[in-house]
C-alpha angles and dihedrals in degrees: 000000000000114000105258108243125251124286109248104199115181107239104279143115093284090046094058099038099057086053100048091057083049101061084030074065094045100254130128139238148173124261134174113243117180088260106045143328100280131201111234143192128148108286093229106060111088096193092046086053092050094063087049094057080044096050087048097042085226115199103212132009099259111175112261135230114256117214111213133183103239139339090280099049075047089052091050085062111031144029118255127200128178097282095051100040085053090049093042090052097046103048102013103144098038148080106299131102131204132201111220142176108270114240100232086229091060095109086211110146116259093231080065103065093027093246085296115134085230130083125191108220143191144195099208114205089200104121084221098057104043091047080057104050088047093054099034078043086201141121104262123219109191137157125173121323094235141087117278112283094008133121117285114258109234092170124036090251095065090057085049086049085055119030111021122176099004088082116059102196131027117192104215119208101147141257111346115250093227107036088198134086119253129264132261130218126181109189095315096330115101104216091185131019117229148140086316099076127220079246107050088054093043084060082060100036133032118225113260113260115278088001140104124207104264119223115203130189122276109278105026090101085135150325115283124247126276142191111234086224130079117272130215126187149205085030124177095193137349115284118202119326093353139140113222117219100192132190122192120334094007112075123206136172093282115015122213086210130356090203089040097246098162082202082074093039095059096052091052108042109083088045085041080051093050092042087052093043092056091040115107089246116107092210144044140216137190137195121245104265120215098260087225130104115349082349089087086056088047083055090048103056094038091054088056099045092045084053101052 
């Protein structure tokens, strides 16, 4: 049977109510944001990012943005000094995101921020969003509502254009005001331009001594997590002094899926990572993950991390 295609529903209470129930059930969905269509599930639900990272075919685990309601909903999750609090002032809502230190009581999943101890964070002003975020009443992670390496989506067309029936409800509200992605600022260095020029921050915030703001490529946020310990991949059993990661048939002393889902691998696997690296073991080992779906993200990850 064909996959049914996804549920465009106009801005409006019912919009926003069936999606809602839909990320309450850990689902996902796409919603306009001022920036771009974004695809969204509660950020800390581990199970709920993971299909994010499957619907996008997502090539690696990046950490992803997460959409909040206000600045205070922003300090429970994450840690403020003086710069932040003055651009969060300034431009919350709006289209900047910060990268913060993660309060260890945030209760965010791991797989969002990529096992960093940062999380890059966002006030959105879009009416959608934030009605969302209100009646979901939940954290969103969210990147762009399109298939990985694609064009971003600014109308919910183009989401259905891109991503069909992995998505199962669209909120329409029409073309986007900005049609780029945020930006993004760590401390005084922009990460990513964006609608929040080089200029507007540096109204807030004066350039560091004997420096310039330093703008990097998309998708170099941060480097990505890594044990401490020596990785091996594609076991079959622990070797000495060892701790197993399994996935399906072979077991380990934690498992990333028993029935071998890599959606649920891949959910589990940066906490699965932390839990082996603080193990009394000197060594880790990891069952050989399906290279399809978000398994070729698990690859991925577990190719960096074995090579660092």
């Amino acid at each position: 049977m064909a996959a049914q295609p996804p549920l465009l529903y106009a801005f409006g209470n019912l919009a926003i109510d069936r999606a809602a129930a839909i990320i309450r059930a850990g689902g996902i969905v796409a919603v306009p944001t001022e920036t771009v269509y974004g695809l969204a599930a509660d950020a800390r639900n581990a199970q709920a990012v993971a299909q994010i990272y499957a619907a996008k075919g997502r090539p690696s685990f990046n950490p992803l943005i997460v959409h909040v309601a206000d600045l205070a909903a922003a300090k429970a999750i994450a840690v403020f000094d003086d710069d932040a609090l003055a651009l969060a002032e300034r431009f919350w809502p709006g289209p900047l995101t910060l990268v913060l230190p993660l309060r260890p009581d945030a209760g965010i999943a791991s797989l969002v921020t990529a096992g960093l101890d940062t999380i890059a964070l966002r006030v959105p002003a879009h009416r959608a969003m934030q009605a969302l975020i209100a009646a979901s009443t939940a954290p969103l992670a969210a990147p762009s509502a399109n298939m990985s390496n694609g064009i971003s989506p600014t109308r919910a067309e183009h989401v259905a254009a891109s991503l069909g029936a992995r998505v199962p409800l669209i909120i329409d509200d029409g073309a986007t005001m900005a049609g780029v992605e945020s930006t993004i600022v760590a401390g005084r260095t922009i990460l990513r331009p964006g609608p929040v020029t080089a200029e507007m921050l540096g109204d807030v915030l004066p350039v560091m001594p004997g420096t310039t703001a330093h703008v990097s490529a998309p998708g170099q946020l941060a480097t990505h997590y890594a044990p401490t310990k020596p990785l091996r991949l594609n076991a079959r059993e622990a070797g000495p002094d060892e701790w197993l990661i399994g996935f399906g048939e072979v077991a380990g002393n934690d498992t990333l899926s028993l029935d071998g889902d890599v959606v649920e691998a891949a959910a589990r696997l940066f906490d699965a990572l932390h839990r082996a690296d603080a193990s009394p073991t000197a060594r880790i080992a990891v069952a050989a993950v399906t290279e399809t779906g978000v398994g070729v993200a698990i690859n991925d990850r577990l190719r960096r991390a074995a090579h660092n």
